[in-house]
Amino acid sequence: MIEHRDGTFYLQTAHTSYWFTVTEHGHLEHIHYGPRLAIQDPSALRWSRVARGGSTVAYVPEDVRYSLDTLPLEFSGIGQGDYRTSPCEIRIPHVGYDLDLVHTGHAIHAGTLSARTLPTAHGSPSEATTLVVDLVDERAGIAVALHYTVFAAADVITRRVVVRNTGAAEVVVEKLLSFQLDLPEATLGDAPRLITLDGAWIAETHAHDRPLGPGFSGVSSSTGSSSNRHNPGFLLAATDAGEDHGRVHGFNLVYTGNHHSSVERGATGLLRVAGGINPQGFSWPLSPGEEFETPEAVLAFADTGFNGLSERMHRFVNDHVLPPRFRRTPRPIVYNSWEAISFDVSERRLLKQARRAADLGMELFVIDDGWFAGRKDDTAGLGDYTVDATKFPRGLDPLVAKLAKLGLQAGIWVEPEMVNEDSDLYRAHPEWALRIPGKPPRPGRQQHVLDLCNPDVCDYLVDSVGALLDAHDFRYVKWDMNRHLADAHSPHVRAPGMTAHQYVVNLHDVLRRIFEPRPHVLLETCSSGGNRFDLAMLSHSAMIWASDDTDPIERLEIQQGLSYLYPLSTISAHVSNAPHQQTLRDTPLSTRFNVACFGVLGYEYDLELLSSEERKEVREQIAFYRAHRDLFQYGRFRRHRKPHPDRFVWQVDDGERTIVGNFQRRITAAPAPDLLPVVGLEPGTTYRVRSKPQRLMIDRFGDLINHVTPVRLDPRGMVLSTAAKFTSLTDAAEEYVGTGALLAQGIRLHHQFSGTEYHPGIRMLGDHGSTLYVVERLEEGP
Ligand code: GLA
């Protein structure tokens, strides 16, 4: 997996190669990151240096053709003639910023090497190999260790950096990124593309794809978290790359805090990609002998398009990022009380929902916000995790016991990093909230952020959440965090620029201390939805609540964006009521399920209000999901090229079974026939493709229903609304047969309703309609 030969390092995964070499002056020259190549003399791939570059500065007077500005480098110093962005700025007393990092040695270790302060990916010696390359600037008194871990079968390479002050005086790290990669631009065509996942609250991780312009492009966050504005993960793609072809690089960070990644397109023919902790507001003093380590960066490459890249990232996250205790385990179908009951929880109200949830086949019942003392709304209670005696006079245990009798596991919501001013904790310890000295802290969602740099605060969280979990038989925790950091000042760090990062380091320590000793507790994290959807949170949890937006039409963008880098087993997705709480959009129950099932399914609405037809529909949805759960959570997920901006096609398969989802955001009048490609099947084997049966609720048709009923009905009258509760139409039952080779051409789906007639073969999609197609093997090919 890692070979060192004649000064060159060869990092080999199953399908990719990553090579770099030590130059005659001791710098690390990047050679290749792309398709796997046999190990050989790499000279033909090295950057030419036969001519002196114009406007360049020579590294040494006796070798004027050696300029660091025109070399592809593994990790640049600063002030040595490389004018591209530097991954490190370390302020050295009496010198300022001058760092010349040259190679002194290396070591290769079997397996992964854990970081001291931050979560990192894990892998056994048979799965991973780690290379540590040492670089030193003796005059500055700085040693840098570049860590590379090769996950051969997963086709992923991770990188991180450890810096050590080997001098006699304090230095200050003002910027230290996790990686730098100088890629020859031409390997990505004449217009390389950057794809980022951006958004806002209830509109997270929308994928944006644009050609790289000259200069800097990139993403960052300064919210104290990985943020809903720009996810730390991004992709670089060749001009002509598509879902199933072309070269794509993927990058992500195992980090929950302020991040910064950039791609710099200069005139040298090289793209400099770099990423790590956001240097804005960051500074970290290092006394002699002290070390600082960066978060781990995750790098993957595929020449099989975006889907190929996603498959590698998905496998890596499932097998090497998620805690081993959640590795490939089935995630339960959750009922969550939030959208139905909000803060107004009580044993009676929850039990009413629980009875329905159990009856419909759900498996785990989550008591969301509102259960603890004083929590009448979002102005009070955060900080005090004792049960509200007015809502639960007998405590939570009788409820948990009744849930168990119904066959439901119990789960609980907490938001431990936060405090309301109206809480016993704040009254006792106002100094525990982050604040700028002399200024009142600024509220966000009526709450303040606890100072996790303070070890007493961390102990309080570990003890109070630990006690809650030990006192009740909870099998699940939803760990929420509902605001951004501001006033990021703590008296418990040596310098103000340390607060945001130390907060994150301590948060991970708190999560580790609470959850590692309690492996029976499934952890789902959340931050106003997807404000902290990142690999570091996933190193503790099984899944993340992807968005407070449960409208399936919005979720199409959100979940599709996440799917570039995160596996479906981590994407928590619930069916909720319509019109939607977040958008007022009305969508069919079938579509709400059809989107949520491409992820970890749950339900989050008032089950008492379901009509008998809706109950039948939900029961069947759950049975269907249970039958195909491993496929929806761990199957290979593929995005099909969008045939139209308003259509999404998703596929999951595992070699045996295949399910394809066809989603229509908006109907266009007189639609052309839709094609539905089914890919990845054996070309000569014959398959049957059938639509999953689903109900068309008749009240959706309003006055139009009179076209098919023998008597005239008032669309707003009692008869129709009563009938709609107990009867429904079946959506078009479609069936297609063909070999794998034929189906890959694109099934010509039945015609959609287009105003001319209705009969049972017509697909009734309209706006927001969708269908799941289940592929079944009929007979082996010759
Ligand atoms: C956040 C979460 C929601 C819910 C509420 C409770 O907004 O994202 O799912 O838990 O908090 O206050």
Coordinates of N, CA and C in Angstrom, one line a residue, residues 199-356:
G199 N -25.8 26.4 1.6 CA -27.2 26.6 2.0 C -27.4 27.5 3.1
A200 N -28.5 27.2 3.9 CA -28.9 27.9 5.0 C -29.8 27.0 5.9
W201 N -30.3 27.5 7.0 CA -31.2 26.7 7.8 C -32.4 26.3 6.9
I202 N -32.9 25.1 7.0 CA -33.9 24.5 6.2 C -33.6 24.4 4.7
A203 N -32.4 24.8 4.3 CA -32.1 24.7 2.8 C -30.6 24.3 2.7
E204 N -30.2 23.2 3.5 CA -28.8 22.9 3.5 C -28.3 22.1 2.3
T205 N -27.1 22.1 2.1 CA -26.3 21.2 1.2 C -26.9 21.1 -0.2
H206 N -27.3 22.3 -0.8 CA -27.6 22.3 -2.2 C -26.3 22.2 -3.0
A207 N -26.2 21.3 -3.9 CA -24.9 21.2 -4.7 C -24.9 22.3 -5.7
H208 N -23.7 23.1 -5.8 CA -23.5 24.1 -6.8 C -22.3 23.7 -7.6
D209 N -22.4 23.7 -8.9 CA -21.4 23.2 -9.8 C -21.0 24.4 -10.7
R210 N -19.8 24.8 -10.7 CA -19.4 25.9 -11.6 C -18.0 25.7 -12.1
P211 N -17.7 26.3 -13.3 CA -16.3 26.3 -13.7 C -15.4 27.1 -12.8
L212 N -14.2 26.7 -12.6 CA -13.3 27.5 -11.7 C -12.8 28.7 -12.5
G213 N -12.9 29.8 -11.8 CA -12.4 31.0 -12.4 C -11.0 31.2 -12.0
P214 N -10.3 32.2 -12.5 CA -8.9 32.5 -12.0 C -8.9 32.9 -10.6
G215 N -7.8 32.7 -9.9 CA -7.7 33.2 -8.5 C -8.4 32.2 -7.6
F216 N -8.9 32.7 -6.5 CA -9.4 31.8 -5.4 C -10.9 31.4 -5.5
S217 N -11.2 30.2 -5.3 CA -12.6 29.8 -5.1 C -12.6 28.9 -3.9
G218 N -13.7 28.8 -3.2 CA -13.7 27.9 -2.0 C -14.8 28.1 -1.1
V219 N -14.7 27.4 0.1 CA -15.8 27.5 1.1 C -15.2 27.7 2.4
S220 N -15.9 28.3 3.3 CA -15.5 28.4 4.7 C -16.6 28.6 5.6
S221 N -16.4 28.4 6.9 CA -17.4 28.8 7.9 C -16.7 29.5 9.1
S222 N -17.5 30.4 9.7 CA -17.0 31.0 10.9 C -18.0 31.0 12.0
T223 N -19.0 30.1 11.9 CA -20.1 30.0 12.8 C -19.7 29.2 14.1
G224 N -18.5 28.7 14.1 CA -18.1 27.8 15.2 C -18.3 26.4 14.9
S225 N -19.1 26.1 13.8 CA -19.4 24.7 13.5 C -19.1 24.5 12.0
S226 N -19.3 23.3 11.6 CA -19.0 23.1 10.1 C -20.0 23.8 9.3
S227 N -21.2 24.1 9.8 CA -22.2 25.1 9.3 C -23.1 24.6 8.2
N228 N -24.3 25.2 8.2 CA -25.2 24.9 7.1 C -25.0 25.8 5.9
R229 N -24.0 26.8 6.0 CA -23.8 27.7 4.9 C -22.9 27.0 3.8
H230 N -21.8 26.4 4.3 CA -21.0 25.7 3.4 C -20.5 24.4 4.1
N231 N -20.9 23.3 3.6 CA -20.3 22.0 4.2 C -18.8 22.0 3.9
P232 N -18.0 21.4 4.8 CA -16.6 21.3 4.6 C -16.2 20.4 3.4
G233 N -17.1 19.6 2.9 CA -16.8 18.7 1.8 C -17.0 19.4 0.5
F234 N -16.2 19.1 -0.5 CA -16.4 19.6 -1.9 C -15.7 18.7 -2.9
L235 N -16.0 19.0 -4.2 CA -15.5 18.2 -5.2 C -14.8 19.0 -6.3
L236 N -13.9 18.4 -7.0 CA -13.3 19.1 -8.2 C -13.5 18.1 -9.3
A237 N -14.0 18.6 -10.4 CA -14.3 17.6 -11.5 C -13.8 18.1 -12.8
A238 N -13.5 17.1 -13.7 CA -13.1 17.5 -15.0 C -14.2 18.1 -15.8
T239 N -13.8 18.9 -16.8 CA -14.8 19.6 -17.6 C -16.0 18.8 -18.0
D240 N -15.6 17.5 -18.5 CA -16.7 16.7 -19.1 C -17.1 15.6 -18.1
A241 N -16.8 15.7 -16.8 CA -17.2 14.6 -15.9 C -18.7 14.6 -15.8
G242 N -19.3 13.4 -15.7 CA -20.7 13.3 -15.4 C -21.0 12.3 -14.3
E243 N -22.2 11.9 -14.0 CA -22.4 11.0 -12.9 C -21.7 9.7 -13.1
D244 N -21.5 9.2 -14.3 CA -20.9 7.9 -14.5 C -19.7 7.9 -15.3
H245 N -19.1 9.0 -15.6 CA -17.8 9.0 -16.3 C -17.0 10.3 -15.9
G246 N -15.7 10.2 -16.1 CA -14.9 11.3 -16.0 C -14.2 11.4 -14.6
R247 N -13.2 12.3 -14.6 CA -12.3 12.4 -13.4 C -12.9 13.3 -12.3
V248 N -13.0 12.8 -11.1 CA -13.5 13.6 -10.0 C -12.7 13.4 -8.8
H249 N -12.3 14.5 -8.1 CA -11.6 14.5 -6.8 C -12.6 14.9 -5.8
G250 N -12.6 14.2 -4.6 CA -13.5 14.6 -3.5 C -12.6 14.9 -2.3
F251 N -13.1 15.9 -1.5 CA -12.3 16.3 -0.3 C -13.3 16.5 0.8
N252 N -12.9 16.1 2.0 CA -13.7 16.4 3.2 C -12.8 16.6 4.4
L253 N -13.3 17.1 5.5 CA -12.5 17.2 6.7 C -13.2 16.5 7.8
V254 N -12.4 15.9 8.7 CA -13.0 15.3 9.9 C -13.0 16.4 11.0
Y255 N -13.9 17.4 10.8 CA -13.8 18.6 11.6 C -15.2 19.2 11.8
T256 N -15.5 19.7 13.0 CA -16.8 20.2 13.3 C -16.7 21.7 13.4
G257 N -15.5 22.3 13.4 CA -15.5 23.8 13.7 C -15.3 24.6 12.4
N258 N -14.8 25.9 12.7 CA -14.6 26.8 11.5 C -13.7 26.2 10.5
H259 N -14.1 26.1 9.3 CA -13.2 25.5 8.3 C -13.0 26.4 7.1
H260 N -12.0 26.1 6.3 CA -11.7 27.0 5.2 C -11.0 26.1 4.1
S261 N -11.5 26.1 2.9 CA -10.9 25.3 1.9 C -10.9 26.2 0.6
S262 N -9.8 26.1 -0.1 CA -9.7 26.9 -1.3 C -9.1 26.1 -2.5
V263 N -9.4 26.6 -3.7 CA -8.7 26.1 -4.9 C -8.2 27.3 -5.5
E264 N -6.9 27.4 -5.8 CA -6.3 28.5 -6.4 C -5.9 28.2 -7.8
R265 N -6.4 29.0 -8.7 CA -6.1 28.7 -10.1 C -5.2 29.9 -10.6
G266 N -3.9 29.5 -10.8 CA -2.9 30.6 -11.2 C -2.5 30.3 -12.6
A267 N -1.3 30.8 -12.9 CA -0.8 30.8 -14.3 C 0.2 29.6 -14.5
T268 N 0.5 28.9 -13.4 CA 1.5 27.9 -13.5 C 1.1 26.5 -14.1
G269 N -0.2 26.4 -14.4 CA -0.8 25.2 -14.9 C -1.1 24.2 -13.7
L270 N -1.0 24.7 -12.5 CA -1.3 23.9 -11.3 C -2.5 24.5 -10.6
L271 N -3.3 23.6 -10.1 CA -4.4 24.1 -9.2 C -3.9 23.7 -7.8
R272 N -3.9 24.7 -6.9 CA -3.5 24.4 -5.5 C -4.8 24.3 -4.7
V273 N -5.0 23.1 -4.2 CA -6.2 22.8 -3.4 C -5.7 22.7 -1.9
A274 N -6.4 23.3 -1.0 CA -5.9 23.3 0.4 C -7.1 23.4 1.3
G275 N -7.0 22.8 2.5 CA -8.1 23.0 3.4 C -7.8 22.6 4.8
G276 N -8.6 23.2 5.8 CA -8.4 22.8 7.2 C -9.1 23.8 8.0
I277 N -8.5 24.1 9.2 CA -9.2 25.1 10.1 C -9.1 26.5 9.5
N278 N -10.2 27.2 9.7 CA -10.3 28.6 9.1 C -9.3 29.4 9.9
P279 N -8.4 30.1 9.2 CA -7.4 30.9 10.0 C -8.0 32.2 10.6
Q280 N -9.2 32.6 10.1 CA -9.8 33.8 10.6 C -10.1 33.7 12.1
G281 N -9.5 34.6 12.8 CA -9.7 34.6 14.3 C -9.0 33.5 15.0
F282 N -8.2 32.7 14.3 CA -7.5 31.6 15.0 C -6.0 31.9 15.2
S283 N -5.6 31.7 16.4 CA -4.1 31.7 16.7 C -3.8 30.8 17.9
W284 N -2.7 30.1 17.8 CA -2.5 29.1 18.8 C -1.0 29.2 19.2
P285 N -0.7 29.7 20.4 CA 0.7 29.8 20.8 C 1.2 28.5 21.2
L286 N 2.5 28.2 20.8 CA 3.1 27.0 21.1 C 4.4 27.3 21.9
S287 N 4.5 26.8 23.1 CA 5.7 27.0 23.9 C 6.7 26.0 23.4
P288 N 8.0 26.1 23.8 CA 9.0 25.1 23.4 C 8.5 23.7 23.8
G289 N 8.6 22.8 22.8 CA 8.3 21.4 23.1 C 6.8 21.1 22.8
E290 N 6.0 22.1 22.6 CA 4.5 21.8 22.4 C 4.2 21.5 21.0
E291 N 3.1 20.8 20.8 CA 2.6 20.4 19.5 C 1.2 21.0 19.2
F292 N 0.9 21.1 17.9 CA -0.5 21.4 17.5 C -0.8 20.5 16.4
E293 N -2.0 19.9 16.4 CA -2.4 19.0 15.3 C -3.6 19.5 14.6
T294 N -3.6 19.3 13.3 CA -4.8 19.7 12.5 C -5.8 18.6 12.5
P295 N -7.0 19.0 12.1 CA -8.0 17.9 11.8 C -7.5 17.1 10.6
E296 N -8.1 15.9 10.4 CA -7.8 15.0 9.3 C -8.6 15.4 8.1
A297 N -7.9 15.4 6.9 CA -8.6 15.7 5.6 C -8.7 14.3 4.9
V298 N -9.8 14.2 4.2 CA -10.1 13.0 3.5 C -10.1 13.3 2.0
L299 N -9.3 12.5 1.2 CA -9.1 12.7 -0.2 C -9.5 11.4 -1.0
A300 N -10.3 11.6 -2.0 CA -10.6 10.4 -2.9 C -10.6 10.9 -4.3
F301 N -10.3 9.9 -5.2 CA -10.3 10.2 -6.6 C -11.0 9.1 -7.3
A302 N -11.8 9.4 -8.4 CA -12.4 8.4 -9.2 C -12.4 8.8 -10.7
D303 N -12.1 7.9 -11.6 CA -12.3 8.3 -13.0 C -13.5 7.7 -13.6
T304 N -14.5 7.4 -12.7 CA -15.8 6.8 -13.0 C -16.9 7.8 -12.6
G305 N -16.6 9.1 -12.6 CA -17.6 10.1 -12.4 C -18.0 10.3 -11.0
F306 N -19.0 11.1 -10.8 CA -19.4 11.5 -9.4 C -19.9 10.3 -8.6
N307 N -20.6 9.4 -9.3 CA -21.1 8.2 -8.6 C -20.0 7.3 -8.1
G308 N -19.0 7.2 -9.0 CA -17.8 6.4 -8.6 C -17.1 7.0 -7.3
L309 N -17.0 8.3 -7.4 CA -16.4 9.0 -6.2 C -17.3 8.9 -5.0
S310 N -18.6 9.0 -5.1 CA -19.5 8.9 -4.0 C -19.4 7.5 -3.4
E311 N -19.3 6.5 -4.2 CA -19.3 5.1 -3.7 C -18.1 4.9 -2.8
R312 N -16.9 5.5 -3.2 CA -15.7 5.4 -2.4 C -15.9 6.1 -1.1
M313 N -16.4 7.4 -1.1 CA -16.6 8.1 0.1 C -17.6 7.4 1.0
H314 N -18.7 6.9 0.4 CA -19.7 6.2 1.3 C -19.1 5.0 2.0
R315 N -18.3 4.2 1.3 CA -17.7 3.0 1.9 C -16.8 3.4 3.0
F316 N -16.0 4.5 2.7 CA -15.0 5.0 3.7 C -15.7 5.4 5.0
V317 N -16.8 6.2 4.8 CA -17.5 6.7 6.0 C -18.1 5.6 6.8
N318 N -18.8 4.7 6.1 CA -19.4 3.5 6.8 C -18.4 2.7 7.6
D319 N -17.2 2.5 6.9 CA -16.3 1.5 7.5 C -15.2 2.1 8.4
H320 N -14.9 3.4 8.1 CA -13.7 3.9 8.8 C -14.0 5.2 9.6
V321 N -15.2 5.8 9.5 CA -15.4 7.0 10.2 C -16.4 6.8 11.3
L322 N -17.6 6.2 11.0 CA -18.6 5.9 12.0 C -18.0 5.0 13.1
P323 N -18.4 5.1 14.3 CA -17.9 4.3 15.4 C -18.1 2.8 15.0
P324 N -17.1 2.0 15.3 CA -17.2 0.6 14.9 C -18.5 -0.1 15.4
R325 N -19.0 0.4 16.6 CA -20.2 -0.3 17.1 C -21.4 0.0 16.2
F326 N -21.4 1.0 15.4 CA -22.5 1.2 14.5 C -22.2 0.8 13.0
R327 N -21.1 0.1 12.9 CA -20.7 -0.3 11.5 C -21.6 -1.2 10.9
R328 N -22.3 -0.8 9.8 CA -23.2 -1.6 9.0 C -24.3 -2.2 9.9
T329 N -24.7 -1.5 11.0 CA -25.9 -2.0 11.7 C -27.2 -1.4 11.2
P330 N -28.3 -2.1 11.3 CA -29.5 -1.5 10.8 C -30.0 -0.4 11.7
R331 N -30.4 0.7 11.1 CA -30.9 1.9 11.9 C -32.4 1.7 12.0
P332 N -32.9 2.0 13.3 CA -34.3 1.7 13.5 C -35.2 2.8 12.8
I333 N -36.5 2.5 12.7 CA -37.4 3.4 12.2 C -38.0 4.2 13.4
V334 N -37.7 5.5 13.3 CA -37.9 6.4 14.5 C -39.3 7.1 14.4
Y335 N -40.0 7.3 15.5 CA -41.0 8.3 15.6 C -40.5 9.4 16.4
N336 N -40.6 10.6 16.0 CA -40.1 11.8 16.7 C -41.2 12.7 17.0
S337 N -41.3 13.2 18.3 CA -42.5 14.0 18.7 C -42.5 15.5 18.3
W338 N -41.4 16.0 17.7 CA -41.2 17.4 17.6 C -42.3 18.1 16.7
E339 N -42.4 17.6 15.5 CA -43.3 18.4 14.6 C -44.8 18.3 15.0
A340 N -45.1 17.2 15.7 CA -46.5 17.0 16.1 C -46.8 17.8 17.4
I341 N -45.9 17.7 18.3 CA -46.3 18.2 19.7 C -45.5 19.4 20.2
S342 N -44.4 19.6 19.5 CA -43.5 20.7 19.9 C -43.1 20.6 21.4
F343 N -43.3 21.7 22.2 CA -42.8 21.7 23.6 C -43.9 21.1 24.5
D344 N -45.1 20.9 23.9 CA -46.2 20.5 24.8 C -46.3 19.1 25.1
V345 N -45.2 18.5 25.4 CA -45.2 17.0 25.7 C -45.8 16.7 27.0
S346 N -46.3 15.5 27.2 CA -46.8 15.0 28.5 C -46.9 13.5 28.2
E347 N -47.0 12.7 29.3 CA -47.0 11.3 29.2 C -48.3 10.9 28.3
R348 N -49.4 11.6 28.6 CA -50.6 11.2 27.9 C -50.5 11.5 26.4
R349 N -50.0 12.7 26.1 CA -49.9 13.0 24.7 C -48.9 12.1 23.9
L350 N -47.8 11.8 24.6 CA -46.8 11.0 23.9 C -47.3 9.6 23.7
L351 N -48.0 9.1 24.7 CA -48.5 7.7 24.6 C -49.5 7.5 23.5
K352 N -50.3 8.6 23.3 CA -51.3 8.5 22.2 C -50.6 8.3 20.9
Q353 N -49.5 9.0 20.7 CA -48.7 8.9 19.4 C -48.0 7.5 19.4
A354 N -47.5 7.1 20.6 CA -46.7 5.9 20.6 C -47.6 4.7 20.2
R355 N -48.8 4.7 20.7 CA -49.7 3.5 20.4 C -49.8 3.4 18.9
R356 N -50.1 4.6 18.2 CA -50.2 4.6 16.8 C -48.9 4.2 16.1

